[in-house]
CSV table of C-alpha atoms in Angstrom, one decimal:
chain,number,residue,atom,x,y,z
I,247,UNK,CA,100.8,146.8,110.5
I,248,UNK,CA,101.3,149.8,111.6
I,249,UNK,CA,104.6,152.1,112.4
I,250,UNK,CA,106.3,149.8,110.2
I,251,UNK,CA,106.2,147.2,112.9
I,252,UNK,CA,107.4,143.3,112.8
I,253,UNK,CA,106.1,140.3,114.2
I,254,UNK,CA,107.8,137.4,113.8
I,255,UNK,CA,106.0,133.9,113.8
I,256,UNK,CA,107.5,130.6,114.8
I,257,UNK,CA,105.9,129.4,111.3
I,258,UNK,CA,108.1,132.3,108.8
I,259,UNK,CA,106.6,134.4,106.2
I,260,UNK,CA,103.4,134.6,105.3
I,261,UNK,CA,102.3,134.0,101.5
I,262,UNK,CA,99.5,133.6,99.7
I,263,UNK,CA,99.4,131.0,97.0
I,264,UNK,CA,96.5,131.6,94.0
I,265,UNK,CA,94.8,128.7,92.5
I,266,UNK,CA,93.7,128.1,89.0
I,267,UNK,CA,90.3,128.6,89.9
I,268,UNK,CA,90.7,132.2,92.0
I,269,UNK,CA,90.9,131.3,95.3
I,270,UNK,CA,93.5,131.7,97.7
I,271,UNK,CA,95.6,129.4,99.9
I,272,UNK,CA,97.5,130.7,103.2
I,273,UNK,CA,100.6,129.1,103.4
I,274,UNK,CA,103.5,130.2,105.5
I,275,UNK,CA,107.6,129.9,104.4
I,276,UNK,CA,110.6,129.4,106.4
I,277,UNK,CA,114.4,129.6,104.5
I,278,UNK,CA,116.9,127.6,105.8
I,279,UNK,CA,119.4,130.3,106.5
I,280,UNK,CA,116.3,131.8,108.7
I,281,UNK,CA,114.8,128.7,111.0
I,282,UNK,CA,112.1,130.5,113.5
I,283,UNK,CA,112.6,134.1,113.1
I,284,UNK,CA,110.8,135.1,109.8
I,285,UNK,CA,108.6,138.1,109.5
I,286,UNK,CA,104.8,137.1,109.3
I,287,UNK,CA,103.9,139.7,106.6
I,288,UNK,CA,101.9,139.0,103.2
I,289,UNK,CA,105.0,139.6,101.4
I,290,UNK,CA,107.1,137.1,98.9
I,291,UNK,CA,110.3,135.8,100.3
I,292,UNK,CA,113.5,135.9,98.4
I,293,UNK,CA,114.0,132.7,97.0
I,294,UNK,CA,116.0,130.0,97.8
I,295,UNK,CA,118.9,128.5,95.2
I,296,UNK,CA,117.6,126.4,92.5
I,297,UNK,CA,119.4,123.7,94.0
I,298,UNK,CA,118.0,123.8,97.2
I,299,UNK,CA,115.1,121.0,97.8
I,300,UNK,CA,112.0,122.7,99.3
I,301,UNK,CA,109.8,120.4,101.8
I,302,UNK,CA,106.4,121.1,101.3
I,303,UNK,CA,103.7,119.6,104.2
I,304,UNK,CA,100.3,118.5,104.1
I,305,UNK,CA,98.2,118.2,107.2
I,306,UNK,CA,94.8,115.8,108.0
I,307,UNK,CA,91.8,115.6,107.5
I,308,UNK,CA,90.9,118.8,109.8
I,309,UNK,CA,94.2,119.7,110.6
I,310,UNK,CA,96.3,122.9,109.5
I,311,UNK,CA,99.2,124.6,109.2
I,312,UNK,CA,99.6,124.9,112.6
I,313,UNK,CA,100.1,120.3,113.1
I,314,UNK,CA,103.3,120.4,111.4
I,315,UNK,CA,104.9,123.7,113.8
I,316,UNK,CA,107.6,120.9,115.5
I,317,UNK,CA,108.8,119.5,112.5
I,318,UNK,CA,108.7,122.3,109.9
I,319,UNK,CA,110.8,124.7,111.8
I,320,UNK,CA,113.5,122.0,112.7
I,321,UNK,CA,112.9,121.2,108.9
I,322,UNK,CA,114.2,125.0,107.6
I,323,UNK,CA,117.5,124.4,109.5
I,324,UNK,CA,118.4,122.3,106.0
I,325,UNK,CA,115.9,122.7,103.6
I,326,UNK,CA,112.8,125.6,102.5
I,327,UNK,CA,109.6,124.5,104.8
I,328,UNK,CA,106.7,125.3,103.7
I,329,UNK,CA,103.1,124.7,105.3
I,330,UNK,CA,99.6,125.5,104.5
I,331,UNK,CA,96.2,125.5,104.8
I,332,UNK,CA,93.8,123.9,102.6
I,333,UNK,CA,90.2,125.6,101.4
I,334,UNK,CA,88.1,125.8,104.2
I,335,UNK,CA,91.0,124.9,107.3
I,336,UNK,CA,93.3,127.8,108.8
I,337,UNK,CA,93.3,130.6,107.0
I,338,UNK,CA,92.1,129.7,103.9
I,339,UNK,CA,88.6,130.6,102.6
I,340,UNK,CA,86.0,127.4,101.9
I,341,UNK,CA,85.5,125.9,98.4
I,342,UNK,CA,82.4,126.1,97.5
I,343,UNK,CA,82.4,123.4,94.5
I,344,UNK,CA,83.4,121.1,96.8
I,345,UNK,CA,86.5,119.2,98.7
I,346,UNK,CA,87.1,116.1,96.6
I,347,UNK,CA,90.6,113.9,96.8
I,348,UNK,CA,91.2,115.1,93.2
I,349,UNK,CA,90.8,118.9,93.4
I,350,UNK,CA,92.6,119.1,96.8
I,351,UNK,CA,95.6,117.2,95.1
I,352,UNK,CA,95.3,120.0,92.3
I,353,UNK,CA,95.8,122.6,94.8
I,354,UNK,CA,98.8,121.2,95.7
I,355,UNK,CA,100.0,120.7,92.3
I,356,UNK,CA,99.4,124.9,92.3
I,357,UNK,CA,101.6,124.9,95.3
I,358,UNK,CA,104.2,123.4,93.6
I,359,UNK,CA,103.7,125.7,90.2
I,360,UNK,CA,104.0,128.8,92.9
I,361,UNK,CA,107.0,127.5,94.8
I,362,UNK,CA,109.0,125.8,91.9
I,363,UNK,CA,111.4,124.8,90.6
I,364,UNK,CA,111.9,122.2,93.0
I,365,UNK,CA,113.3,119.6,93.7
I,366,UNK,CA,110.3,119.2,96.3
I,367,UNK,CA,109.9,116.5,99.3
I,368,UNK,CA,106.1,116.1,100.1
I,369,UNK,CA,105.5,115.1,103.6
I,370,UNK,CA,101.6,114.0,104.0
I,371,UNK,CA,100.4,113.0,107.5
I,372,UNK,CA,97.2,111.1,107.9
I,373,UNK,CA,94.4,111.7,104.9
I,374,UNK,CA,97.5,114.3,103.6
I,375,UNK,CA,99.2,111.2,102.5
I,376,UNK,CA,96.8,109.8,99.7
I,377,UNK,CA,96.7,113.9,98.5
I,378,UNK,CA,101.0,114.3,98.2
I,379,UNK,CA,100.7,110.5,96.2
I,380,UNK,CA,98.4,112.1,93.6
I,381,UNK,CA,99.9,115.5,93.7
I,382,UNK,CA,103.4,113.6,92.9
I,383,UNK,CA,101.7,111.5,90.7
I,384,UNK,CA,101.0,114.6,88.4
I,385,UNK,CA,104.2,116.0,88.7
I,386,UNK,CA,107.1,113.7,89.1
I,387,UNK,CA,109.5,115.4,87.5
I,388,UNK,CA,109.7,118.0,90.6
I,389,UNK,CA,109.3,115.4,93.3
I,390,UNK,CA,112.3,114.3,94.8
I,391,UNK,CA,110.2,111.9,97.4
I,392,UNK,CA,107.6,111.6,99.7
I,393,UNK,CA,107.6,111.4,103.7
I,394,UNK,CA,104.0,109.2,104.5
I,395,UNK,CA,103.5,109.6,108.5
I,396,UNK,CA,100.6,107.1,109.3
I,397,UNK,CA,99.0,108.2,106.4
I,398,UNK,CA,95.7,106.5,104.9
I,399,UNK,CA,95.7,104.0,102.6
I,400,UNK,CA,93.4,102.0,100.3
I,401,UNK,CA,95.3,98.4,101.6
I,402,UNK,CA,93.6,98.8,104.4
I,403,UNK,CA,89.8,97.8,104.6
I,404,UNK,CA,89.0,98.7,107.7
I,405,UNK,CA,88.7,102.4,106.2
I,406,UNK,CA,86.0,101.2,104.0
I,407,UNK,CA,84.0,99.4,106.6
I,408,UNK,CA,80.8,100.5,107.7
I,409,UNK,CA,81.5,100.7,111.2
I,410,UNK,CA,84.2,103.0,110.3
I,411,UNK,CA,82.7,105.2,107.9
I,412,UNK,CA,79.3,105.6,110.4
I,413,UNK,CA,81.6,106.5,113.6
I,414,UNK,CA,83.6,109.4,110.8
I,415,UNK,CA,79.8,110.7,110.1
I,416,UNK,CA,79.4,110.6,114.5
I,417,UNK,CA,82.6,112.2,115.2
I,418,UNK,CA,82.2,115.1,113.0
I,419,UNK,CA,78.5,115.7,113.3
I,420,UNK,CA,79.1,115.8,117.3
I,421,UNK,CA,82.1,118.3,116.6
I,422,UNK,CA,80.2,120.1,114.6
I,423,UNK,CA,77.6,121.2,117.5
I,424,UNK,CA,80.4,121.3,120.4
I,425,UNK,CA,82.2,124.1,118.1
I,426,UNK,CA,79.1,125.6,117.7
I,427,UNK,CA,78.6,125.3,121.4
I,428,UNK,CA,82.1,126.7,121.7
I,429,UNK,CA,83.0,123.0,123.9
I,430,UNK,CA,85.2,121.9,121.3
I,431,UNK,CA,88.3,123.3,122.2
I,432,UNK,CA,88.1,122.7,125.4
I,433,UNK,CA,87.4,118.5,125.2
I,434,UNK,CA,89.7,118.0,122.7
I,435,UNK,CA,92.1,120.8,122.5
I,436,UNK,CA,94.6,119.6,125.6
I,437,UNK,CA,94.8,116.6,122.9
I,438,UNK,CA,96.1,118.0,120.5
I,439,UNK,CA,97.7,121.3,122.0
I,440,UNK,CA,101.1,120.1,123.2
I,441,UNK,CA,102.2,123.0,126.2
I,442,UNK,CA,105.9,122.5,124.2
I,443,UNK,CA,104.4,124.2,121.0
I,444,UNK,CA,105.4,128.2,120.8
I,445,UNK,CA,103.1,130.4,121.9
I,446,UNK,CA,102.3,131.7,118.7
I,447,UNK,CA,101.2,128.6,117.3
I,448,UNK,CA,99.0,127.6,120.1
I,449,UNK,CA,97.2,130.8,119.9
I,450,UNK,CA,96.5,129.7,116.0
I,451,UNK,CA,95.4,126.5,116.9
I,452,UNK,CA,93.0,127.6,119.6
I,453,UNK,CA,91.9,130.6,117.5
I,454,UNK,CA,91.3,128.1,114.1
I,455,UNK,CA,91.3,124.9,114.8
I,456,UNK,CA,87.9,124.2,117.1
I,457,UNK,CA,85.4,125.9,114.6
I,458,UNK,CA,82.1,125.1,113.0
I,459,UNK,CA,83.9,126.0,109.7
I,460,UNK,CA,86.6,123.6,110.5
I,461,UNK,CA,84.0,120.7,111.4
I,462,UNK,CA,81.8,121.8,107.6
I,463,UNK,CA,85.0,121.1,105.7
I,464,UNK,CA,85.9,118.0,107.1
I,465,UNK,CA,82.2,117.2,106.4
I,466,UNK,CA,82.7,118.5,102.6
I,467,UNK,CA,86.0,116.3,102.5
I,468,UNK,CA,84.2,113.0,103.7
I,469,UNK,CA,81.8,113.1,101.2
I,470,UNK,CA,84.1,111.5,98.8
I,471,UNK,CA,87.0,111.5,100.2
I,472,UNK,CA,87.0,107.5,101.6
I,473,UNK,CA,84.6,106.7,97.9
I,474,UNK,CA,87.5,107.9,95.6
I,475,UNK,CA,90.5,106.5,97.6
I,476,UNK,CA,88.9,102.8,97.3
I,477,UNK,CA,89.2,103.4,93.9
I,478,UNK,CA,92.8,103.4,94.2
I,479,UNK,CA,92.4,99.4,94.9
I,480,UNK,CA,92.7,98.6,91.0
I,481,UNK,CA,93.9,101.7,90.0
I,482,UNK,CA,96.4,103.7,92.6
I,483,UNK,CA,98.3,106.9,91.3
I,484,UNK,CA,101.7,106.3,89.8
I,485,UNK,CA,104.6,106.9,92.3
I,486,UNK,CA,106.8,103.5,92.7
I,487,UNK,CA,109.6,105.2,90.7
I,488,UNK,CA,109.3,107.9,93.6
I,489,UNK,CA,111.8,107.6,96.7
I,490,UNK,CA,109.1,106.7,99.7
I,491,UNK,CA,109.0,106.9,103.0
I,492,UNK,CA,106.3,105.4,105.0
I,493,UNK,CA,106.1,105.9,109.2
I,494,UNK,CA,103.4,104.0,111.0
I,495,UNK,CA,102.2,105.0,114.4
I,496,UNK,CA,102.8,102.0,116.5
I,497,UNK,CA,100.6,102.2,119.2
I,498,UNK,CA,96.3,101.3,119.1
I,499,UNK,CA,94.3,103.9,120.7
I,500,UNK,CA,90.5,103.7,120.0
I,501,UNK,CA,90.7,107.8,121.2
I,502,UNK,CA,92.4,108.4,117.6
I,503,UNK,CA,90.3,105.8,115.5
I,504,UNK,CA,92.7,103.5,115.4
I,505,UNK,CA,92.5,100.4,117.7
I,506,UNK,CA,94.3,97.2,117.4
I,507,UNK,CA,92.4,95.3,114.8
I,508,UNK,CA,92.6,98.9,112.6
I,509,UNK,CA,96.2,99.2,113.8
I,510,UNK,CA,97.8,96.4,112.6
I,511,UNK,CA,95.7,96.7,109.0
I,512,UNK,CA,97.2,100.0,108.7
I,513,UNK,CA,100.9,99.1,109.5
I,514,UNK,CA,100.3,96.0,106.7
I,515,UNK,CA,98.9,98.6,104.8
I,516,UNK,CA,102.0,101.2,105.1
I,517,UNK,CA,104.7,98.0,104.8
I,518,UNK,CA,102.8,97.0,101.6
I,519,UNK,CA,102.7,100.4,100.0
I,520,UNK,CA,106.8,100.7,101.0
I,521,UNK,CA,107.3,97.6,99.0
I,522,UNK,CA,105.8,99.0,95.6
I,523,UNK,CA,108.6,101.9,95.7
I,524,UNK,CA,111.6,100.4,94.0
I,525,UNK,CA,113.3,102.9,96.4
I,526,UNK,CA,110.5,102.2,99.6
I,527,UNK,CA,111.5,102.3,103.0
I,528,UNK,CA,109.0,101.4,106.6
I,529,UNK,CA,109.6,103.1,109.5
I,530,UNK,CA,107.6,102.7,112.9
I,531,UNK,CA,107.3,105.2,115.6
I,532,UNK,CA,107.2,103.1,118.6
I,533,UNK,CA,105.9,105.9,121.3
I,534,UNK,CA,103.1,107.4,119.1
I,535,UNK,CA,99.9,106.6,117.9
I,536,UNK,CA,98.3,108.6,114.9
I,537,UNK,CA,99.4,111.6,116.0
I,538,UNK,CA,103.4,111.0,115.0
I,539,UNK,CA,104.1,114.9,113.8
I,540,UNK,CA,103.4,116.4,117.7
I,541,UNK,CA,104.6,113.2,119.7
I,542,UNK,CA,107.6,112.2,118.1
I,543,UNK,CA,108.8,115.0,115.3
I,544,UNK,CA,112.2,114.6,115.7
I,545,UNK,CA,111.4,111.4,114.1
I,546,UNK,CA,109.8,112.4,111.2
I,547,UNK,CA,112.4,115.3,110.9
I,548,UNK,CA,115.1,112.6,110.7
I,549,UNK,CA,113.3,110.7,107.9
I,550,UNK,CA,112.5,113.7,106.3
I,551,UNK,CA,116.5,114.7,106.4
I,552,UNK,CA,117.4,111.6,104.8
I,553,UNK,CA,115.2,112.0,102.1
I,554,UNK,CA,116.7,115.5,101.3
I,555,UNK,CA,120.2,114.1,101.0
I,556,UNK,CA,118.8,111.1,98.6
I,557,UNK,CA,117.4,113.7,96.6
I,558,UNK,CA,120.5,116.3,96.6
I,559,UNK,CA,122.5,113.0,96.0
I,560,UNK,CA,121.1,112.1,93.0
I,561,UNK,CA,120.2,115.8,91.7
């Protein structure tokens, strides 16, 4: 910038976060003492007391930063928010080795490395869910809990169907020629664009969220993504000594992938993985469908809240 000019983003600082392997994640900070009014410059921000619990979000399948804008920035007004973009989503340059369950959990685990101490709450919505469980699974010492918001889960089978996996190969094959088309924004973008988001944050969702790049990851993700989480049947990470949180979207809606019969196996599917927390707790969002972080955040916020103070209660 020039002049020595700010510009201050609804999502805080800017930082970029290096991997093990040399690439670079764009993630974006906001301090609780500073909720919406952080500069958005590459530039470190101070950090927080080393008691402070840090909440750390991670979007779906195709989603970034930009999906957890309502609850992160009601999030910093009690804890350090963080959100970012995985390879290939947002910001963040593609991996070209590939997208798996495993090495996207390892990103995170750098994420934590770069943002530590901790304590940490990971909040995972959607395919971010199964990515926090493995990421906490590696480093429980620094996770105070996890915040599941309709998250997917190997409990429920209608994931591995072939109906479902075929109409995931549909879905993003189609998106990937109305981005390139540049239709994609405009069919599905009033969807997911909610007129209440801040300006800023729209114009990042309309600049990076509708793009063939966008559509190639989620591609590169699929590959494996649904054959390595069915592995988690007979063997699922280790996280029951981990406080949980599990919200399920309680409305069907076959727009989202999720209608009734797929539904209820994915609220069985959330209640069961509650129950193997010794400290597991259900929670149903009653007005949403998958989409809980945009259509009902002060919900998730709440949950997310009462995980801190578990955490800074026990710390």
């Amino acid at each position: 910038m020039s002049g020595g000019a700010r510009t201050h983003h609804t999502q805080g600082t800017s930082e970029w976060v290096p991997t093990r392997d040399g690439r670079r994640l764009y993630s974006m900070v906001l301090l609780p003492q500073q909720p919406n009014s952080a500069q958005d410059t590459i530039a470190a921000p101070a950090p927080p007391p080393t008691t402070a619990t840090t909440v750390i979000f991670e979007a779906g399948a195709g989603a970034s930063r930009s999906s957890w804008a309502k609850v992160q920035k009601e999030v910093a007004c009690f804890a350090r928010a963080i959100v970012y973009d995985r390879s290939g989503l947002g910001r963040s340059e593609p991996d070209r080795n590939g997208r798996t369950l495993d090495k996207m959990a390892c990103d995170l685990c750098d994420l934590l490395e770069h943002f530590g101490p901790g304590p940490f709450v990971l909040v995972g919505h959607s395919a971010g869910g199964p990515i926090v469980r493995l990421a906490a699974s590696r480093k429980p010492d620094v996770v105070a809990g996890l915040v599941l918001v309709d998250p997917a889960d190997e409990a429920a089978d209608a994931l591995f169907s072939r109906k479902f996996r075929c109409m995931e190969w549909l879905v993003i094959r189609v998106g990937w020629v109305l981005a390139k088309l540049g239709l994609l924004r405009h069919l599905h973008g009033s969807s997911i664009i909610d007129t209440a988001l801040a300006a800023d944050v729209r114009d990042d969702l309309l600049r990076e969220g509708f793009t063939t790049r966008v559509m190639a990851t989620m591609a590169q993700q699929a590959r494996t993504f649904l054959v390595e989480l069915e592995t988690w049947k007979t063997n699922p990470p280790q996280t029951a000594d981990i406080p949980t949180t599990v919200i399920s979207g309680g409305l069907a809606n076959k727009a989202d992938g999720m209608p009734e019969q797929v539904r209820a196996q994915a609220i069985a599917a959330h209640v069961h993985r509650a129950a193997q927390c010794c400290q597991g707790r259900h929670v149903v969002a009653d007005r949403s469908g998958h989409l809980v972080p945009m259509t009902e955040p002060e919900l998730v916020v709440a949950e997310i809240r009462r995980m801190v103070v578990k955490g800074s209660d026990c710390s």
